[in-house]
Coordinates of C-alpha atoms in Angstrom, one line a residue:
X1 CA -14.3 -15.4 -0.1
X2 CA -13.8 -12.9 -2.8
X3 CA -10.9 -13.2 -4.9
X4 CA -8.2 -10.9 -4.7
X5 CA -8.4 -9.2 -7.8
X6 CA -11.8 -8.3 -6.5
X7 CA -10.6 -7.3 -3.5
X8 CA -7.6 -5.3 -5.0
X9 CA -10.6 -3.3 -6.8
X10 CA -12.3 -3.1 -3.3
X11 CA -9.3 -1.2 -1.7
X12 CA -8.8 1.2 -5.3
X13 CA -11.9 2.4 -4.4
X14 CA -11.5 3.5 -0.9
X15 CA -8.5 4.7 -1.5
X16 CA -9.4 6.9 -4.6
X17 CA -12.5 7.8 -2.4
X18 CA -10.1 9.2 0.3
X19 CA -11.3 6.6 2.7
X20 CA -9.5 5.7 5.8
X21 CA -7.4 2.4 4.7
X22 CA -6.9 0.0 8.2
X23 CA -4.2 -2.7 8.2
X24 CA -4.7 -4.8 10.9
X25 CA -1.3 -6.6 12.6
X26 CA -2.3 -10.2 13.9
X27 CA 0.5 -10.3 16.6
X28 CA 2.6 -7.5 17.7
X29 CA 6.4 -9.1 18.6
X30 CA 9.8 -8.6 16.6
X31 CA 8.1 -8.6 13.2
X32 CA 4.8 -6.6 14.3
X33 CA 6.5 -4.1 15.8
X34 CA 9.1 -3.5 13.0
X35 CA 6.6 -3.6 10.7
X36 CA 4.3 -0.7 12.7
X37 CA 7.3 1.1 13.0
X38 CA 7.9 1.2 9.0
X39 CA 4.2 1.6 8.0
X40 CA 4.0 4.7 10.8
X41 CA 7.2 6.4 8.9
X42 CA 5.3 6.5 5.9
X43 CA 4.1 9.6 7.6
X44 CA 0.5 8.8 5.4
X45 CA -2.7 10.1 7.3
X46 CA -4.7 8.1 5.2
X47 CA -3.6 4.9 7.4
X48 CA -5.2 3.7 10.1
X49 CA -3.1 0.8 12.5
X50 CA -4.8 -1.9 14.4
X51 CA -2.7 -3.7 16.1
X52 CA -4.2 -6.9 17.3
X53 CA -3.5 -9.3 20.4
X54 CA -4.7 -11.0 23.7
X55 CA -2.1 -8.7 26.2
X56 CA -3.8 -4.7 25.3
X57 CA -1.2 -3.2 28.1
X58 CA 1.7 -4.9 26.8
X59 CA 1.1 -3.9 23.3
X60 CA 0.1 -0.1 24.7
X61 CA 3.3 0.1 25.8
X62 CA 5.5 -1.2 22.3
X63 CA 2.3 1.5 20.6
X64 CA 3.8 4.4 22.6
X65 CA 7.7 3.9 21.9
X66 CA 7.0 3.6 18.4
X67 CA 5.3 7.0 18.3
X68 CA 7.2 9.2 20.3
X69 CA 9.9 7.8 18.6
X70 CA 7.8 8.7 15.1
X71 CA 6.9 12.2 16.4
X72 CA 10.6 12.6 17.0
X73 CA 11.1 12.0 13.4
X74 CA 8.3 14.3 12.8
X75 CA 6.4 11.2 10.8
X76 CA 3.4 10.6 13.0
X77 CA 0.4 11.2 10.8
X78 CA -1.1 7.5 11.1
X79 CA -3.9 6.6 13.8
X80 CA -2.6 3.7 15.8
X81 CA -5.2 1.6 17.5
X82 CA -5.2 -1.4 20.2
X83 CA -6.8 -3.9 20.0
X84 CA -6.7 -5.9 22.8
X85 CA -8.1 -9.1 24.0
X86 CA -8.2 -11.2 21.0
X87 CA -7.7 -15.0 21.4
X88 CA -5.7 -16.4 18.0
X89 CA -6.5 -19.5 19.2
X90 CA -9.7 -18.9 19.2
X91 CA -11.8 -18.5 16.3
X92 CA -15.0 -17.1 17.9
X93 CA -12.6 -14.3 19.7
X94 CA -10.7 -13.6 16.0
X95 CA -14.2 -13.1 14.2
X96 CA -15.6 -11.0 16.8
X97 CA -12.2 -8.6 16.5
X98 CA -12.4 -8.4 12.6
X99 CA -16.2 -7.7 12.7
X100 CA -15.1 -4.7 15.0
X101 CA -12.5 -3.4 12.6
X102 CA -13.5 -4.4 9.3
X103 CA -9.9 -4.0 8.2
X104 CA -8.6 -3.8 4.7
X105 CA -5.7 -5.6 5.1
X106 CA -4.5 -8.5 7.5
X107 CA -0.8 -9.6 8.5
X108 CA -0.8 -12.3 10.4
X109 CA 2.8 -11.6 12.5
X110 CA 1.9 -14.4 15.3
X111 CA 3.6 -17.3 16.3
X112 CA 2.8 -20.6 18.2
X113 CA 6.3 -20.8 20.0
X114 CA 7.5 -17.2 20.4
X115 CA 11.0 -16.2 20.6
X116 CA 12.6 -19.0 18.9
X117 CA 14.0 -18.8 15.4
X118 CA 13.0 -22.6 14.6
X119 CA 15.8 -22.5 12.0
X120 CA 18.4 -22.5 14.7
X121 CA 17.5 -26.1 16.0
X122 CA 16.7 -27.5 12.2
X123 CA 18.9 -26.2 10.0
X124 CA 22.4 -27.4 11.4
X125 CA 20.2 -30.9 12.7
X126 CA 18.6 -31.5 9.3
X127 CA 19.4 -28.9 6.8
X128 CA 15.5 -28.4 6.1
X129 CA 13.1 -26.1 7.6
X130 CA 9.6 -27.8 6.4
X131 CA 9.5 -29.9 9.4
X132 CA 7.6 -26.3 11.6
X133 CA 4.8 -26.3 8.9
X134 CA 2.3 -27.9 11.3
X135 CA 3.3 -25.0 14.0
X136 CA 3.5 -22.3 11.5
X137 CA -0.2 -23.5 10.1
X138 CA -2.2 -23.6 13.4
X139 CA -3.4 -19.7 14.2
X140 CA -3.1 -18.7 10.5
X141 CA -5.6 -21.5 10.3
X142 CA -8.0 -20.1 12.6
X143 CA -7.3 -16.3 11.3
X144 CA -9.0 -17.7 8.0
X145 CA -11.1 -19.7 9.0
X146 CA -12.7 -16.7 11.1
X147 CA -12.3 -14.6 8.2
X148 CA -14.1 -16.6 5.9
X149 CA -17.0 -16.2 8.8
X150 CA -16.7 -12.8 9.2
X151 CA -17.5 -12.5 5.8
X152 CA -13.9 -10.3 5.6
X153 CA -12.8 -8.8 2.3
X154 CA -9.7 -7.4 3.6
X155 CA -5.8 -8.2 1.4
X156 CA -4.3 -10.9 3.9
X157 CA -1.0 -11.8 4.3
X158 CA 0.8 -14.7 6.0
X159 CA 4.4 -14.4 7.4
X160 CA 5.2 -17.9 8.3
X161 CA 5.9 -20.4 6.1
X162 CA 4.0 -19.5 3.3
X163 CA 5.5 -21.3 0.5
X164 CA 3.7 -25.1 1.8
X165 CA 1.4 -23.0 5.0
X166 CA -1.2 -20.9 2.1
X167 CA -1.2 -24.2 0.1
X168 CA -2.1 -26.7 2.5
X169 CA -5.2 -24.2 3.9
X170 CA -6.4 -23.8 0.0
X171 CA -6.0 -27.9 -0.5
X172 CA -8.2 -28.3 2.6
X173 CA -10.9 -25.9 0.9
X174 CA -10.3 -23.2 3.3
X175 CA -10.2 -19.2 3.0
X176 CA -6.5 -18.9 2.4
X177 CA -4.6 -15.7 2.8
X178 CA -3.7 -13.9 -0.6
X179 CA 0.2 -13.3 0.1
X180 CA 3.2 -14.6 1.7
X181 CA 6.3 -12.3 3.0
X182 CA 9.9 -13.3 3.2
X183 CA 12.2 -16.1 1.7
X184 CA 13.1 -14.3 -2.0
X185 CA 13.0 -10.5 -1.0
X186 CA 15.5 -11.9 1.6
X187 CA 17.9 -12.8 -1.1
X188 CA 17.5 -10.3 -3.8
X189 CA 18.8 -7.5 -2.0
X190 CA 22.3 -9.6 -1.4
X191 CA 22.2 -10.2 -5.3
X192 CA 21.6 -6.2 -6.1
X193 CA 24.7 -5.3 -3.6
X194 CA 26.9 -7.7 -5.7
X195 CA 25.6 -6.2 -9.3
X196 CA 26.1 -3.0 -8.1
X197 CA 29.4 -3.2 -7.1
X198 CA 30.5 -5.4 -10.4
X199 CA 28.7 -3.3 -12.8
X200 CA 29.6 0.8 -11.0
X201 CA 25.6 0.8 -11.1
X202 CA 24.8 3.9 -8.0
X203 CA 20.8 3.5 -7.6
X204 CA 19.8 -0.3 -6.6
X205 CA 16.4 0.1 -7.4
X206 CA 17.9 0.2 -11.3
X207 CA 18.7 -3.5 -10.9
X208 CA 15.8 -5.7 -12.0
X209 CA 15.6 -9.1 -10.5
X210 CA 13.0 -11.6 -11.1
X211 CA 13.6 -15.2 -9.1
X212 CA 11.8 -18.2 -8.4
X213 CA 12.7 -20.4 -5.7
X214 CA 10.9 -21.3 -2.3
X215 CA 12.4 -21.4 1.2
X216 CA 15.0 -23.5 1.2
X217 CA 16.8 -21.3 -1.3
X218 CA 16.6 -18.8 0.9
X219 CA 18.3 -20.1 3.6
X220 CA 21.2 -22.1 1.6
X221 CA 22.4 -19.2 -0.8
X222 CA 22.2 -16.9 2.5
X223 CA 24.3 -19.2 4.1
X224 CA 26.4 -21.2 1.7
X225 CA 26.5 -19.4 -1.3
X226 CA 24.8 -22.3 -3.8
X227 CA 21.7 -24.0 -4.7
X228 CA 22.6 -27.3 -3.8
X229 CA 22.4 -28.4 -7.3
X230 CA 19.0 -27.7 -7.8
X231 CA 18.4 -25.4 -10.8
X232 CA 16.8 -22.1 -10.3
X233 CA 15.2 -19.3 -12.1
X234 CA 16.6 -15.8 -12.2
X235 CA 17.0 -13.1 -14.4
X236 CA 18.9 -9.7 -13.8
X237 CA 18.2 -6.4 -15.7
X238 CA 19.3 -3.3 -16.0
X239 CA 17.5 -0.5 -18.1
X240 CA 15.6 -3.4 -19.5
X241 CA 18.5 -5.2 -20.4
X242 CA 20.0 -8.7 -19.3
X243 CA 23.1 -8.9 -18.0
X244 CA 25.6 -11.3 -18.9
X245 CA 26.6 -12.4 -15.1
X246 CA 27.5 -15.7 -13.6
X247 CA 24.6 -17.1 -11.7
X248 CA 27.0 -18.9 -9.8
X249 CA 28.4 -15.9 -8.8
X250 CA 25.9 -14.6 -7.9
X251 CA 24.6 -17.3 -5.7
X252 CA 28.4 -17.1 -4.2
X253 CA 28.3 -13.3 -3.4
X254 CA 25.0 -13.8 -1.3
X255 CA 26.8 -15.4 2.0
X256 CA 27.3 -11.7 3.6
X257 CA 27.3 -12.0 7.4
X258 CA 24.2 -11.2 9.6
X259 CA 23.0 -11.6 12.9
X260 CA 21.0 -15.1 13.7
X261 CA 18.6 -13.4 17.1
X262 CA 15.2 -11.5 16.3
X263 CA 17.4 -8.6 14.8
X264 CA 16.7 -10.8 11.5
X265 CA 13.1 -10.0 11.7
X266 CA 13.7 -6.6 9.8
X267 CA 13.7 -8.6 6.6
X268 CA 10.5 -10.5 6.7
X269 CA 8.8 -7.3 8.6
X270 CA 10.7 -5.1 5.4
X271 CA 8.7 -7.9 3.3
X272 CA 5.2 -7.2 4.8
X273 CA 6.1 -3.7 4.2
X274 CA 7.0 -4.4 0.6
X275 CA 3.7 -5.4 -0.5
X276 CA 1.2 -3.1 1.6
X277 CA 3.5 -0.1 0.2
X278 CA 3.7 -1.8 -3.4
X279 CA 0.2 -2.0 -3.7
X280 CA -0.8 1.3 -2.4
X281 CA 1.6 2.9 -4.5
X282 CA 0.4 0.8 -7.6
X283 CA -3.2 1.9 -7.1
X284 CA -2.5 5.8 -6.2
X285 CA 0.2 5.5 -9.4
X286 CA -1.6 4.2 -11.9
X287 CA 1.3 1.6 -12.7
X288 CA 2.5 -2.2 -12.4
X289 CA 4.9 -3.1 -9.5
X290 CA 6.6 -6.5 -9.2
X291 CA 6.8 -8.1 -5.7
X292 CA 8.2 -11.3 -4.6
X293 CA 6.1 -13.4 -2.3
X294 CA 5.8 -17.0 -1.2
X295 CA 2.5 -18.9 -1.1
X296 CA 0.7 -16.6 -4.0
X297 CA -2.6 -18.0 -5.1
X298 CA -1.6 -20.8 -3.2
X299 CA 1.2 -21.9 -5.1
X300 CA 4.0 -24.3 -3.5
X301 CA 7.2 -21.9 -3.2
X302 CA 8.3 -18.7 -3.6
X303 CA 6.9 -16.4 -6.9
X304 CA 7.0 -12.9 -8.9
X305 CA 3.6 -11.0 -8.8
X306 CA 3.0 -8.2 -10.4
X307 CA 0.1 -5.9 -9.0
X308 CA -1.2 -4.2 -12.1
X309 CA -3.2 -1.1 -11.8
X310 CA -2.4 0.1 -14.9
X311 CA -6.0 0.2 -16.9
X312 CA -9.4 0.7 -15.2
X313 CA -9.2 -2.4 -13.0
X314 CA -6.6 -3.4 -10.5
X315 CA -4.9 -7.0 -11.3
X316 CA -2.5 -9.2 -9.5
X317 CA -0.9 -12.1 -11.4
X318 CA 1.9 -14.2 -11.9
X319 CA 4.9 -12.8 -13.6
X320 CA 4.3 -13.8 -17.6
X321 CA 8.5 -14.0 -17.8
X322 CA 8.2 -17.8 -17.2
X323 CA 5.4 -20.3 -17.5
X324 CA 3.7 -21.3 -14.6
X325 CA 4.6 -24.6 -15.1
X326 CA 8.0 -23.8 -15.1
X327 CA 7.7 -22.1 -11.5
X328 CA 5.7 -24.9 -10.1
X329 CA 8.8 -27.0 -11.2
X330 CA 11.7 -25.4 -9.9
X331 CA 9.4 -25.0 -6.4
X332 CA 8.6 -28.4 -6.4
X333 CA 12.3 -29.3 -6.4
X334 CA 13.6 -26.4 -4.4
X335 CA 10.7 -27.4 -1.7
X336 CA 11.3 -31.0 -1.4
X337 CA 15.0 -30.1 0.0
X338 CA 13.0 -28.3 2.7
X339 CA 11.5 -31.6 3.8
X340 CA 8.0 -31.3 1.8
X341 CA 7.5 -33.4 -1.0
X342 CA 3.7 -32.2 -1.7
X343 CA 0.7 -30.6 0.1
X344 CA -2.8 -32.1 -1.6
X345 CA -6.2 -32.7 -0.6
X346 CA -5.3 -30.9 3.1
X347 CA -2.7 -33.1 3.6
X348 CA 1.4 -32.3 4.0
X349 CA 3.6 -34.6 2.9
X350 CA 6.9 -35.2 4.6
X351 CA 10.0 -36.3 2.2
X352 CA 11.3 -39.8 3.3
X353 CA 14.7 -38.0 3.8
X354 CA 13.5 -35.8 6.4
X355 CA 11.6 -38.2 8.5
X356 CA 14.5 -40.5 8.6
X357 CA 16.5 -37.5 9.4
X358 CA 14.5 -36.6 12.5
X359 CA 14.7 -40.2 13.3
X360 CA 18.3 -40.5 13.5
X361 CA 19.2 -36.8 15.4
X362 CA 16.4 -36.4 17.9
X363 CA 14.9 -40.0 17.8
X364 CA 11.6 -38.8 17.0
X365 CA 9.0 -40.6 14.6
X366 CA 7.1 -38.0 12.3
X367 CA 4.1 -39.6 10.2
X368 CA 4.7 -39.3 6.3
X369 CA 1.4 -37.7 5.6
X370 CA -0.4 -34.8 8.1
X371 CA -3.8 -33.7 7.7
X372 CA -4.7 -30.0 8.3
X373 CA -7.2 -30.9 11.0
X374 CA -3.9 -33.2 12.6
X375 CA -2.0 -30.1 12.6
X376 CA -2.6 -29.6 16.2
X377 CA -1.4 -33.0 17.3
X378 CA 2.1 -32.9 15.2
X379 CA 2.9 -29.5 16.5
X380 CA 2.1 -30.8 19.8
X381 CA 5.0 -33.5 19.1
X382 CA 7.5 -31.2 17.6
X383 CA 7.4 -29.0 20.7
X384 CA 7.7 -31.4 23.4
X385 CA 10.4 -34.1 21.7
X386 CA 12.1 -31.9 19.7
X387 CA 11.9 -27.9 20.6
X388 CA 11.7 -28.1 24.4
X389 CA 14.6 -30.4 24.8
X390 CA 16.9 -28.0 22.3
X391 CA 15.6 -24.5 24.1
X392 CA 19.0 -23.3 26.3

């Protein structure tokens, strides 16, 4: 497996060459389709879409809304292709597909149990969403591990559960993918709308924000407004300045209301988006762009990267405004209130909280530690004693 800076330097190439770029989507529901839909308004004929998935007629059909609806808007300049009959949980089947389309970049948009926002069983049960990590690893799993085989070069991105899902495959020694999307570019947008507003500032894109925090975070400052004691990182600029703002505040102002159904799924298709665009533009711009993403380098938590193509070479590396050790901290804590307490030597580790919390609501024992080739098994057990009875 190459590493990304390498294949960062891959993709400059093509693109400075004028080469088609493809961006294969692993899984075309709520989030595969929104994100097709923004990557098609980008109106760029240098794209090429593969979208990628077992049903071909079903996925024909979401193809063809999406670009009439894009011709409407007089934006179709993209090819769209479909890719049909590809198993993700089969490795064999995924290899064969990215032999045939040798794509550039990956998102993997699938999901074991489709149609369920898992949140909406564990976060008013047990306040902690780590408990789905052994559902959310299983097909990313075999996307990388037919990767790897493939001998596949292409950026890859992961859109579930990134923050302990990328670590545990890289503690295993697997191919791991290069990016997470979702959990802090869920949040920072809430934080700009409440800066702008305080500070009469009219373009939010003026408002820096760099934060460090994983998925936990996400979900209680959405909801509740606070960290839950735990001490973040987070800086806010503007025109290269710090402003002198309550965190607290801050925190506080992010509770706005928003729908709980697959209408959500904007955000963390807007956070796919966010880094294909980021780094396209980048590379064509000659300049460094900061993104937020979970899982980086296969880090526990959420990070800022910044996706340098200023010089010669393209780079991609952890924001130098904090020490890495400092990030791995706050993760570490933020994490463990998600129900993970580590991910090593392809194992996840369960807190002691969380196990005794799934004892207590849905009578269910969950082993302390999980290895990545027991994924199967504990996902097996989450589904049948704990989703299936709570599905309505």
């Amino acid at each position: 497996m190459k590493t990304l800076n390498e294949k960062l330097n891959l993709l400059k190439k093509k693109l400075d060459g004028g080469e088609k770029i493809t961006i294969a989507i692993f899984g075309l529901g709520s989030v595969g389709c929104y994100l097709l839909d923004y990557l098609v308004s980008l109106a760029d004929p240098q794209l090429r879409l593969v979208v990628v998935g077992r049903n071909a007629e079903k996925m024909q059909q979401d193809v063809n809304i999406i670009r009439t609806a894009a011709t409407i808007r007089r934006q179709m300049r993209s090819e769209i292709i479909v890719e049909g009959g590809c198993d993700f949980k089969n490795v064999a089947s995924i290899e064969a597909t990215l032999r045939k389309i040798q794509p550039d970049f990956i998102v993997n948009s699938s999901r074991l149990f489709a149609g369920l926002k898992y949140g909406t069983i564990s976060w008013s049960n047990l306040r902690a969403y780590g408990i789905w990590t052994p559902m959310s690893v299983l097909l990313g799993k075999n996307i990388m591990e037919a990767y790897e085989k493939a001998g596949c070069n292409a950026i890859s991105i992961n859109t579930s559960y990134s923050d302990a899902v990328i670590p545990w495959l890289k503690s295993a020694g697997m191919a791991y993918f290069d990016f997470g999307s979702g959990n802090l570019n869920h949040l920072i947008p809430r934080m700009k709308f409440y800066i702008a507003d305080k500070f009469g500032i009219d373009n939010l894109n003026d408002i820096d924000i760099t934060l460090v925090a994983s998925h936990f975070h996400d979900v209680v400052i959405s909801k509740e407004g606070h960290t839950e004691g735990v001490k973040l990182l987070l800086s806010i600029k503007y025109q290269g300045e710090e402003l002198d703002v309550n965190h607290e505040d801050v925190y506080k102002a992010c509770g706005i209301p928003m729908p709980t159904d697959q209408k959500r799924n904007m955000m963390n298709a807007s956070s796919n988006f966010d880094i294909i665009y980021n780094i396209l533009t980048a590379i064509r711009t000659k300049t460094a762009i900061k993104i937020h993403t979970p899982g980086v380098e296969g880090h526990i938590g959420g990070y800022p990267y910044i996706i340098d193509a200023t010089g010669g070479q393209v780079k991609g590396c952890l924001t130098s405004q904090y020490s890495v050790e400092q990030m791995e901290h706050v993760n570490r804590n933020s994490i463990y209130c998600d129900g993970i307490e580590n991910v090593m030597d392809g194992c996840l580790f369960y807190t002691d909280e969380l196990i005794q919390k799934v004892k207590d609501r849905f009578n269910v024992d969950i082993p302390k530690k999980v290895h990545l080739s027991d994924a199967d098994t504990v996902a097996n057990l989450l589904i049948d004693n704990i989703i299936t009875p709570n599905v309505k």
